[in-house]
Coordinates of C-alpha atoms and ligand atoms in Angstrom, one line a residue:
M1 CA 63.8 11.8 44.5
A2 CA 61.9 12.1 41.2
T3 CA 62.7 9.4 38.7
K4 CA 64.3 10.7 35.5
I5 CA 62.2 10.0 32.5
K6 CA 64.0 9.2 29.3
F7 CA 62.0 9.5 26.1
Q8 CA 63.2 7.8 23.0
A9 CA 61.9 7.8 19.4
I10 CA 59.2 5.1 18.9
R11 CA 60.5 1.8 17.5
G12 CA 60.7 2.0 13.8
T13 CA 60.8 5.8 13.7
R14 CA 63.9 7.9 13.6
D15 CA 65.2 11.4 13.7
L16 CA 66.9 12.7 10.6
L17 CA 69.6 15.1 11.7
P18 CA 71.8 17.7 10.0
P19 CA 73.9 17.4 7.9
E20 CA 72.1 14.3 6.6
T21 CA 68.9 16.3 6.2
A22 CA 70.8 18.4 3.5
V23 CA 71.0 15.2 1.5
W24 CA 67.2 14.7 1.9
N25 CA 66.6 18.2 0.7
R26 CA 68.8 17.7 -2.3
V27 CA 67.1 14.5 -3.2
E28 CA 63.7 16.2 -2.9
Q29 CA 64.8 19.2 -4.8
T30 CA 66.0 17.1 -7.6
A31 CA 62.6 15.3 -7.7
H32 CA 60.8 18.6 -7.9
S33 CA 63.0 19.8 -10.8
V34 CA 63.1 16.5 -12.8
F35 CA 59.4 15.8 -12.4
A36 CA 58.6 19.3 -13.5
T37 CA 60.4 18.7 -16.8
F38 CA 58.0 15.8 -17.4
G39 CA 55.0 18.1 -16.7
F40 CA 54.1 16.8 -13.2
G41 CA 52.6 19.1 -10.6
E42 CA 53.0 18.6 -6.8
I43 CA 50.0 17.5 -4.8
R44 CA 50.0 17.4 -1.0
V45 CA 47.5 15.0 0.6
P46 CA 46.6 14.6 4.2
I47 CA 48.6 12.3 6.5
F48 CA 45.5 10.5 7.7
E49 CA 42.4 9.5 5.8
S50 CA 39.3 7.3 6.3
T51 CA 40.4 3.7 7.1
D52 CA 37.8 2.5 4.5
L53 CA 39.7 4.4 1.7
F54 CA 42.8 2.3 2.3
A55 CA 40.8 -0.9 2.9
R56 CA 39.1 -0.5 -0.4
A57 CA 42.0 0.8 -2.5
V58 CA 44.9 -1.3 -1.1
G59 CA 42.7 -4.3 -0.4
G60 CA 41.3 -5.7 2.9
E61 CA 43.3 -8.9 2.5
T62 CA 46.7 -7.3 2.1
D63 CA 49.2 -7.3 5.0
I64 CA 49.2 -3.5 4.9
V65 CA 45.5 -3.2 5.6
S66 CA 44.9 -6.3 7.8
K67 CA 48.0 -5.9 10.0
E68 CA 50.1 -2.9 9.5
M69 CA 47.9 0.3 9.6
Y70 CA 48.0 2.8 12.5
S71 CA 44.3 3.3 13.0
F72 CA 42.4 5.3 15.5
T73 CA 39.0 6.8 16.1
D74 CA 38.4 10.4 15.1
G75 CA 35.6 11.5 17.4
P76 CA 33.9 14.8 18.3
V77 CA 36.0 17.6 19.8
G78 CA 36.4 18.0 23.5
L79 CA 36.0 14.4 24.7
L80 CA 38.2 13.2 27.4
Q81 CA 40.9 10.9 26.0
R82 CA 42.4 9.4 29.1
L83 CA 39.9 7.9 31.4
D84 CA 40.4 7.2 35.1
F85 CA 38.4 6.8 38.3
S86 CA 37.8 10.5 38.7
N87 CA 36.6 11.4 35.2
V88 CA 34.8 8.4 33.8
G89 CA 31.4 9.5 35.2
Q90 CA 31.7 12.9 33.5
F91 CA 32.7 11.2 30.3
L92 CA 29.7 9.0 30.3
D93 CA 27.4 12.0 30.8
E94 CA 29.0 13.7 27.9
I95 CA 28.8 10.7 25.7
A96 CA 25.1 10.2 26.4
E97 CA 24.5 13.8 25.4
K98 CA 26.5 13.4 22.2
L99 CA 24.6 10.3 21.3
Q100 CA 21.3 12.2 21.6
R101 CA 22.7 14.9 19.4
D102 CA 23.9 12.4 16.8
E103 CA 27.5 13.5 17.3
I104 CA 28.7 9.9 17.9
P105 CA 27.4 6.9 16.0
K106 CA 24.0 5.8 17.2
T107 CA 24.6 2.1 16.8
A108 CA 22.8 -0.6 18.8
E109 CA 26.2 -1.6 20.3
N110 CA 27.0 1.9 21.4
T111 CA 23.6 2.4 23.1
L112 CA 24.0 -0.9 24.9
T113 CA 27.6 -0.2 26.0
I114 CA 26.7 3.2 27.3
E115 CA 23.7 1.8 29.3
R116 CA 25.9 -0.9 30.8
A117 CA 28.8 1.4 31.6
K118 CA 26.4 3.8 33.4
E119 CA 25.0 1.0 35.5
V120 CA 28.4 -0.2 36.5
F121 CA 29.5 3.3 37.3
A122 CA 26.4 3.9 39.4
A123 CA 27.1 0.7 41.4
F124 CA 30.7 1.8 41.8
K125 CA 29.6 5.2 43.1
K126 CA 27.2 3.6 45.6
A127 CA 29.8 1.2 46.8
S128 CA 32.6 3.7 47.0
G129 CA 30.4 5.9 49.4
K130 CA 30.4 3.0 51.9
I131 CA 34.1 2.5 52.0
P132 CA 35.6 4.1 55.0
V133 CA 38.7 6.3 54.4
S134 CA 40.6 3.9 56.7
A135 CA 40.3 1.2 54.0
F136 CA 42.9 2.9 52.0
A137 CA 45.4 2.7 54.8
S138 CA 44.6 -0.8 56.2
S139 CA 45.0 -4.1 54.4
S140 CA 42.2 -5.8 56.5
E141 CA 39.6 -3.9 54.3
S142 CA 41.3 -4.9 51.1
D143 CA 38.4 -7.1 49.9
S144 CA 35.9 -4.3 49.7
L145 CA 38.6 -2.1 48.1
K146 CA 39.1 -4.8 45.5
E147 CA 35.5 -4.9 44.6
Y148 CA 35.4 -1.2 44.5
T149 CA 38.4 -1.0 42.1
E150 CA 37.1 -3.8 39.9
M151 CA 33.8 -2.0 39.3
A152 CA 35.7 1.2 38.5
Y153 CA 37.9 -0.6 36.0
E154 CA 34.9 -2.3 34.4
A155 CA 33.2 1.1 33.9
I156 CA 36.4 2.5 32.4
Y157 CA 36.8 -0.5 30.2
L158 CA 33.3 -0.2 28.9
A159 CA 33.6 3.5 28.4
N160 CA 36.7 2.9 26.3
R161 CA 34.8 0.6 24.1
I162 CA 32.2 3.2 23.0
S163 CA 32.8 4.1 19.4
T164 CA 33.1 7.9 19.4
G165 CA 33.5 8.3 15.7
D166 CA 34.9 7.1 12.4
S167 CA 38.0 5.0 12.0
V168 CA 40.9 6.9 10.4
S169 CA 44.4 5.6 9.6
L170 CA 47.8 7.1 9.1
R171 CA 48.4 6.7 5.4
P172 CA 50.4 3.5 4.5
E173 CA 50.8 4.7 0.9
A174 CA 49.8 7.6 -1.3
T175 CA 48.0 6.3 -4.4
A176 CA 44.7 5.9 -2.7
S177 CA 44.7 9.5 -1.4
V178 CA 45.8 10.9 -4.8
C179 CA 42.9 9.0 -6.5
R180 CA 40.5 10.3 -3.8
A181 CA 41.7 13.8 -4.4
Y182 CA 41.3 13.4 -8.2
I183 CA 37.6 12.5 -7.6
E184 CA 37.0 15.1 -5.0
H185 CA 38.3 17.9 -7.1
N186 CA 36.7 16.7 -10.3
M187 CA 40.1 16.5 -12.0
Q188 CA 38.6 14.6 -14.9
Q189 CA 37.5 18.0 -16.1
L190 CA 41.1 19.2 -16.4
P191 CA 43.1 18.5 -19.6
Q192 CA 43.9 14.8 -19.4
P193 CA 46.0 13.1 -18.3
V194 CA 46.6 14.7 -14.9
K195 CA 50.2 14.2 -13.8
L196 CA 50.8 14.5 -10.1
Y197 CA 53.5 13.8 -7.6
C198 CA 53.8 14.0 -3.9
M199 CA 56.3 13.2 -1.1
G200 CA 56.2 12.6 2.6
P201 CA 56.0 10.1 5.4
M202 CA 54.0 6.8 5.2
F203 CA 53.2 4.5 8.1
R204 CA 53.2 0.7 8.3
R205 CA 53.6 -1.4 11.4
E206 CA 56.3 -3.7 10.0
R207 CA 59.2 -5.4 11.7
P208 CA 61.9 -2.8 11.7
Q209 CA 65.3 -3.6 10.1
K210 CA 67.9 -1.9 7.9
G211 CA 65.9 -0.1 5.2
R212 CA 62.6 -0.9 6.8
Y213 CA 60.9 1.5 9.1
R214 CA 57.5 2.1 10.6
Q215 CA 57.6 5.7 9.5
F216 CA 59.3 5.9 6.2
Y217 CA 59.2 8.4 3.3
Q218 CA 58.0 8.0 -0.2
I219 CA 58.3 10.0 -3.4
D220 CA 55.2 9.2 -5.4
A221 CA 54.0 10.0 -8.9
E222 CA 50.7 9.2 -10.6
V223 CA 49.3 9.7 -14.0
L224 CA 45.5 9.7 -14.1
E225 CA 43.4 9.9 -17.2
A226 CA 39.6 9.9 -17.6
V227 CA 38.5 7.2 -20.0
R228 CA 36.7 8.6 -23.0
K229 CA 33.2 7.4 -23.8
E230 CA 34.2 5.5 -26.9
V231 CA 36.9 3.7 -25.0
A232 CA 34.6 2.9 -22.1
S233 CA 32.1 1.4 -24.5
G234 CA 34.8 -1.0 -25.7
E235 CA 34.7 0.1 -29.3
W236 CA 37.2 -2.2 -31.1
R237 CA 38.6 0.5 -33.4
V238 CA 39.9 2.5 -30.5
A239 CA 41.1 -0.4 -28.4
S240 CA 44.4 -1.0 -30.2
K241 CA 45.2 2.7 -30.3
E242 CA 44.6 2.9 -26.6
L243 CA 46.9 0.0 -25.8
A244 CA 49.7 1.8 -27.7
K245 CA 49.0 5.1 -25.9
D246 CA 49.0 3.4 -22.5
A247 CA 52.3 1.8 -23.3
A248 CA 53.8 5.2 -24.2
V249 CA 52.5 6.7 -20.9
D250 CA 53.9 3.7 -18.9
A251 CA 57.3 4.1 -20.6
E252 CA 57.4 7.8 -20.0
V253 CA 56.7 7.4 -16.3
I254 CA 59.4 4.8 -16.0
Q255 CA 61.8 7.0 -17.9
M256 CA 61.1 9.8 -15.5
V257 CA 62.1 7.8 -12.4
M258 CA 65.2 6.5 -14.2
T259 CA 66.1 10.1 -15.2
F260 CA 65.7 11.1 -11.5
F261 CA 68.0 8.2 -10.3
D262 CA 70.5 9.1 -13.0
K263 CA 70.6 12.7 -11.9
L264 CA 71.3 11.6 -8.3
E265 CA 74.0 9.2 -9.6
L266 CA 72.4 6.3 -7.8
Q267 CA 74.6 3.2 -8.3
G268 CA 73.7 -0.3 -9.4
V269 CA 70.3 0.6 -10.6
Q270 CA 68.3 -2.2 -12.1
L271 CA 64.9 -2.0 -13.6
D272 CA 62.7 -5.1 -13.8
I273 CA 59.4 -5.1 -15.6
N274 CA 56.5 -7.5 -16.0
S275 CA 52.9 -7.7 -17.1
I276 CA 50.5 -9.2 -14.7
G277 CA 47.5 -9.3 -17.0
D278 CA 44.1 -7.7 -16.4
R279 CA 40.7 -8.7 -15.1
N280 CA 40.2 -10.7 -18.2
C281 CA 43.2 -13.0 -18.1
R282 CA 44.7 -12.8 -14.6
P283 CA 41.9 -14.7 -12.8
K284 CA 42.4 -17.7 -15.1
Y285 CA 46.1 -17.7 -14.6
V286 CA 45.7 -17.4 -10.8
E287 CA 43.5 -20.5 -10.9
L288 CA 46.0 -22.4 -12.9
L289 CA 48.8 -21.3 -10.6
R290 CA 46.7 -22.3 -7.6
A291 CA 46.1 -25.8 -9.1
E292 CA 49.8 -26.2 -9.8
L293 CA 50.8 -25.1 -6.3
Q294 CA 48.4 -27.6 -4.8
K295 CA 50.3 -30.3 -6.5
V296 CA 53.6 -29.3 -4.8
K297 CA 52.1 -28.0 -1.5
D298 CA 54.0 -30.4 0.7
K299 CA 57.3 -29.1 -0.6
L300 CA 56.5 -25.5 0.3
G301 CA 57.0 -23.6 3.6
P302 CA 54.1 -22.5 5.8
D303 CA 53.9 -18.9 4.3
S304 CA 53.6 -20.1 0.8
Q305 CA 51.2 -22.9 1.8
R306 CA 48.9 -20.3 3.3
R307 CA 49.2 -18.1 0.2
I308 CA 48.0 -20.8 -2.1
E309 CA 44.6 -20.0 -0.7
T310 CA 44.8 -16.3 0.1
N311 CA 47.0 -14.9 -2.8
P312 CA 48.9 -17.5 -4.9
L313 CA 50.7 -14.7 -6.9
R314 CA 52.5 -13.8 -3.7
V315 CA 54.2 -17.2 -3.7
L316 CA 56.2 -16.0 -6.7
D317 CA 57.7 -13.3 -4.4
S318 CA 59.1 -16.0 -2.0
K319 CA 62.8 -15.7 -1.1
V320 CA 62.8 -19.1 0.7
K321 CA 65.8 -21.0 -0.8
E322 CA 64.2 -24.4 -0.9
E323 CA 61.2 -23.1 -2.8
Q324 CA 63.2 -21.5 -5.7
S325 CA 63.6 -24.6 -7.9
I326 CA 59.8 -25.3 -7.5
I327 CA 58.8 -21.8 -8.4
E328 CA 61.0 -21.8 -11.5
N329 CA 58.9 -24.7 -12.9
L330 CA 55.5 -23.0 -12.3
P331 CA 53.4 -21.7 -15.2
R332 CA 54.4 -18.1 -16.2
I333 CA 51.9 -15.3 -16.6
G334 CA 53.6 -14.2 -19.8
D335 CA 52.4 -17.4 -21.5
H336 CA 48.8 -16.8 -20.3
L337 CA 48.2 -13.1 -21.2
C338 CA 45.1 -12.3 -23.3
D339 CA 45.8 -10.8 -26.7
E340 CA 45.3 -7.2 -25.5
C341 CA 47.7 -7.6 -22.5
A342 CA 50.3 -9.3 -24.7
E343 CA 50.1 -6.5 -27.3
N344 CA 50.3 -3.9 -24.6
Y345 CA 53.4 -5.6 -23.0
K346 CA 55.2 -5.8 -26.3
A347 CA 54.4 -2.1 -26.9
V348 CA 55.7 -1.1 -23.4
K349 CA 59.0 -2.8 -24.2
R350 CA 59.2 -1.1 -27.6
E351 CA 58.6 2.3 -26.0
L352 CA 61.3 1.7 -23.4
D353 CA 63.7 0.7 -26.2
L354 CA 62.9 3.9 -28.1
R355 CA 63.7 5.9 -25.0
G356 CA 67.0 4.0 -24.4
V357 CA 65.7 2.8 -21.0
K358 CA 67.5 -0.5 -20.1
Y359 CA 65.3 -3.2 -18.3
G360 CA 65.2 -6.8 -17.4
E361 CA 62.1 -9.0 -17.6
N362 CA 61.1 -10.7 -14.4
W363 CA 58.0 -12.9 -14.7
R364 CA 57.9 -13.3 -10.8
L365 CA 57.4 -9.6 -10.2
V366 CA 53.8 -9.4 -9.0
R367 CA 53.7 -6.5 -6.4
G368 CA 52.0 -6.7 -3.1
L369 CA 49.0 -4.4 -3.6
D370 CA 45.7 -5.6 -5.1
Y371 CA 45.0 -2.8 -7.6
Y372 CA 47.8 -3.3 -10.1
M373 CA 47.2 -4.6 -13.7
R374 CA 49.3 -5.1 -16.8
T375 CA 52.6 -3.2 -16.4
T376 CA 54.4 -3.6 -13.1
F377 CA 57.9 -2.6 -12.4
E378 CA 60.5 -2.5 -9.6
I379 CA 63.8 -0.8 -9.4
T380 CA 66.7 -2.0 -7.2
A381 CA 69.9 -0.3 -6.2
Q382 CA 73.1 -1.3 -4.6
G383 CA 74.2 -1.3 -0.9
L384 CA 70.8 -2.2 0.6
G385 CA 71.1 -5.9 1.4
S386 CA 67.8 -7.8 1.3
Q387 CA 65.6 -4.6 1.3
N388 CA 67.0 -3.5 -2.0
A389 CA 63.9 -2.3 -3.8
V390 CA 64.0 1.5 -4.1
C391 CA 60.9 1.9 -6.3
G392 CA 57.8 -0.1 -7.1
G393 CA 55.1 0.8 -9.5
G394 CA 52.5 -0.2 -12.0
R395 CA 49.3 0.4 -13.9
Y396 CA 46.0 0.5 -12.0
D397 CA 43.1 1.3 -14.4
G398 CA 39.9 1.0 -12.5
L399 CA 41.0 2.0 -9.1
V400 CA 39.5 5.5 -9.3
E401 CA 36.2 3.8 -10.3
L402 CA 36.5 1.4 -7.4
L403 CA 36.7 4.5 -5.1
G404 CA 33.5 5.9 -6.5
G405 CA 34.9 8.0 -9.4
P406 CA 34.4 8.0 -13.1
P407 CA 36.2 5.3 -15.3
T408 CA 39.8 6.3 -15.1
K409 CA 43.2 4.9 -16.1
G410 CA 46.1 5.2 -13.8
I411 CA 49.8 4.4 -13.6
G412 CA 52.3 5.4 -10.9
F413 CA 55.2 4.6 -8.7
A414 CA 56.5 5.0 -5.2
I415 CA 60.1 5.5 -4.4
G416 CA 61.4 4.6 -0.9
E417 CA 63.3 7.7 0.0
D418 CA 65.0 6.2 3.0
R419 CA 66.4 3.4 0.9
L420 CA 67.3 5.7 -1.9
I421 CA 69.3 7.8 0.5
L422 CA 70.9 4.8 2.2
S423 CA 72.0 3.6 -1.2
L424 CA 73.5 7.0 -2.1
Q425 CA 75.3 7.1 1.2
E426 CA 76.6 3.5 0.9
S427 CA 78.2 4.4 -2.5
G428 CA 79.5 7.8 -1.4
K429 CA 77.1 9.6 -3.7
E430 CA 75.2 11.6 -1.2
V431 CA 77.1 14.7 -2.2
A432 CA 76.6 15.6 -5.8
S433 CA 79.9 15.9 -7.7
G434 CA 81.4 19.4 -7.1
E435 CA 78.8 20.3 -4.5
W436 CA 80.3 23.1 -2.4
R437 CA 78.1 23.4 0.7
V438 CA 77.2 19.9 1.9
A439 CA 80.6 18.5 2.7
S440 CA 79.8 15.0 4.0
G441 CA 79.6 14.7 7.7
R442 CA 79.9 18.5 8.2
L443 CA 77.6 21.4 8.4
G444 CA 78.1 23.7 5.5
V445 CA 79.6 26.9 7.0
D446 CA 81.1 29.1 4.4
V447 CA 82.4 32.0 6.4
Y448 CA 83.2 32.3 10.1
V449 CA 83.3 35.9 11.2
A450 CA 86.1 36.2 13.7
W451 CA 85.6 39.6 15.2
M452 CA 87.7 41.1 18.0
G453 CA 87.2 44.3 19.9
G454 CA 83.9 46.1 20.8
S455 CA 84.2 48.5 17.9
A456 CA 84.3 45.6 15.4
Y457 CA 81.0 44.1 16.5
A458 CA 78.7 46.4 14.5
T459 CA 80.8 45.8 11.4
A460 CA 80.7 42.0 12.0
I461 CA 76.9 42.1 12.1
R462 CA 76.8 44.1 8.9
A463 CA 79.3 41.8 7.2
A464 CA 77.2 38.7 8.2
K465 CA 74.1 40.4 6.9
D466 CA 75.7 41.2 3.5
L467 CA 77.3 37.8 3.1
R468 CA 74.1 36.0 3.9
K469 CA 72.2 38.2 1.4
A470 CA 74.8 37.1 -1.2
G471 CA 73.9 33.5 -0.4
F472 CA 76.7 32.4 1.9
S473 CA 76.3 30.4 5.1
V474 CA 77.7 32.6 7.9
E475 CA 78.5 31.9 11.5
L476 CA 78.6 35.0 13.7
P477 CA 79.9 34.2 17.2
P478 CA 77.7 36.0 19.8
V479 CA 80.6 37.0 22.1
E480 CA 84.1 38.2 21.4
Q481 CA 86.7 35.6 21.1
K482 CA 90.5 35.6 21.1
F483 CA 92.0 35.1 17.7
G484 CA 93.2 31.6 18.3
K485 CA 90.0 30.4 19.7
A486 CA 88.0 31.9 16.9
L487 CA 90.1 30.1 14.3
G488 CA 89.8 26.8 16.3
Q489 CA 86.0 27.2 16.3
A490 CA 85.9 28.0 12.6
D491 CA 87.9 24.8 11.9
K492 CA 85.7 22.7 14.1
L493 CA 82.6 23.8 12.2
G494 CA 84.3 23.0 8.9
A495 CA 84.1 26.6 7.7
K496 CA 85.8 27.3 4.5
Y497 CA 86.9 30.8 5.3
A498 CA 87.4 33.0 8.4
L499 CA 86.7 36.7 8.0
I500 CA 88.9 38.5 10.4
L501 CA 87.6 41.8 11.7
G502 CA 89.8 43.5 14.2
E503 CA 90.0 47.1 15.1
N504 CA 92.6 47.6 12.3
E505 CA 90.3 46.2 9.7
V506 CA 87.4 48.3 10.8
A507 CA 89.5 51.5 10.8
S508 CA 91.0 50.8 7.4
G509 CA 87.9 49.3 5.7
E510 CA 90.1 46.5 4.4
W511 CA 89.0 43.1 5.7
T512 CA 91.1 40.0 6.1
L513 CA 89.9 36.7 4.6
K514 CA 91.7 33.5 5.6
T515 CA 91.3 30.3 3.7
L516 CA 91.3 27.7 6.3
A517 CA 92.4 24.8 4.1
D518 CA 95.8 26.3 3.3
G519 CA 96.1 29.2 5.7
S520 CA 96.5 31.8 2.9
Q521 CA 95.3 35.3 3.7
L522 CA 94.0 38.1 1.6
K523 CA 93.2 41.8 2.5
L524 CA 90.4 43.4 0.5
P525 CA 87.8 46.2 0.8
E526 CA 84.3 44.9 1.6
P527 CA 82.7 44.9 -1.9
A528 CA 85.8 43.3 -3.5
L529 CA 85.9 40.7 -0.8
I530 CA 82.3 39.6 -1.4
D531 CA 83.0 39.6 -5.1
H532 CA 86.0 37.4 -4.5
L533 CA 84.0 34.9 -2.5
R534 CA 81.3 34.8 -5.1
K535 CA 83.8 34.0 -7.8
S536 CA 85.5 31.2 -5.8
K537 CA 82.0 29.7 -5.1
A538 CA 81.2 29.8 -8.8
V539 CA 84.5 28.0 -9.6
S540 CA 84.0 25.2 -7.1
S541 CA 80.3 24.5 -7.7
Ligands
LIG601 P1 55.1 -0.2 -1.9 O1 54.3 1.0 -1.5 O2 55.0 -1.3 -0.9 O3 55.0 -0.6 -3.3 O4 56.6 0.3 -1.7 C1 57.3 1.2 -2.6 C2 58.7 1.4 -2.0 O5 58.6 2.0 -0.8 C3 59.5 0.2 -1.8 O6 60.2 -0.2 -3.0 C4 60.5 0.6 -0.7 O7 61.6 1.3 -1.3 C5 59.7 1.6 0.1 N1 59.1 1.0 1.3 C6 58.0 0.3 1.5 N2 57.9 -0.1 2.8 C7 58.9 0.5 3.5 C8 59.3 0.5 4.8 N3 58.6 -0.1 5.8 N4 60.4 1.2 5.2 C9 61.2 1.8 4.2 N5 60.8 1.8 2.9 C10 59.7 1.2 2.5

């Protein structure tokens, strides 16, 4: 008997099902409309990009790039992907040809590996010719069979090691791609700044837990602005003006995400801000921090000990209980900002105050990615346990240049959509106040068409068509049902109304509408009935 195969979603990924997907749609729709009011346009970037792009932008030392990316080789078309005894020879021939034609990287390692694989495969072919068919049936011949299979496996192993193309990765975040697109499409020639947002899945191989997935969704916004010549040359007259302008841009971006959360009625929202300095003052602070950490190294756990060398700022992120009192006594970046960063930070706070945006200051907020400078912020919400950050962001002047573009300023944020929705659900806010359609836990059927008798079918089809055209969600059963069963079905689906179409209704042109919540009934001609439904929808939404 054939074994039954049971496929399941890969660990750390999940299906989003109706009716929950309606909540996702509502959240995304709200983002589209709120962001548009701030002058942002949507950009859609690819799901995978060159691995080098992320390595350069996010930083080769970060956990994301060094451990968490889903990377694979993007080779020429038509190459066999799953090699076995029977096809490895054909694969090696094709590979040799493609190497000649420069379709795969002509590296010394590739040339050697191909040579060696061909040799092993030739030996395997020679040996396999000598093995009698009986060997496959008798265990006495198992030694020669073993040698034979080992050779084949070695050929397959070597063939799999041939690099057939460039390394690409599923995107772990969106900022790098948006910056790449800004450069690729010469967006520095558009009116500046360029305000973009995007949404979609991101991929990181993290340990899955509540609020942490391997495929998760982000809503991301970025403001990019080409640096004018006089600014790039460091002219002192413009420097101060620029700092003030950057502060206003930062505050507006933060205000936008807070407006979005407000619109969604997200509960327990807390905004924390910090300045982490720039290339001028941060390195000096990091050295000071490292020196101070060395003094207390013995009292720190293994993770923090390691980070003293690799990235001392990340020690400030530590949630380890025993380390908290030590961290509290470490030097704070706020006391070591250069004049420009200090001025800018003050201006950011002033701009937030002007906009009525409430915030807390958290000197330990450093953010995990390499490219941030000056303003950083994080927003937490309720109901999420330890993974309570729903949004992280900050300024990243210089990143575009690092990716080969012109001098450009940047600020942006990424909202964790999974967590945002989890928090909305935990606090019962996944359905906006007064929303008519998306009743929680139920599909949004407005009208169930309970038709009876062959002559009513054509009318039922027409009624469904007209009601759908008027924007109602309609369920039209494909077969005739008895009255009781039809009403039972309508109830199960959570329909608001049943439209009863029997032979009488068809003959008289007066249709019966039953409100399922209270059982009340109404008889009306078709246009009046649609009008009545429209009005009741307007009242309840
Ligand atoms: P980051 O890109 O790391 O700054 O993250 C920005 C936001 O994305 C975080 O505040 C989270 O809300 C969300 N996020 C990051 N990683 C994950 C993950 N593995 N699963 C779910 N949400 C995540």
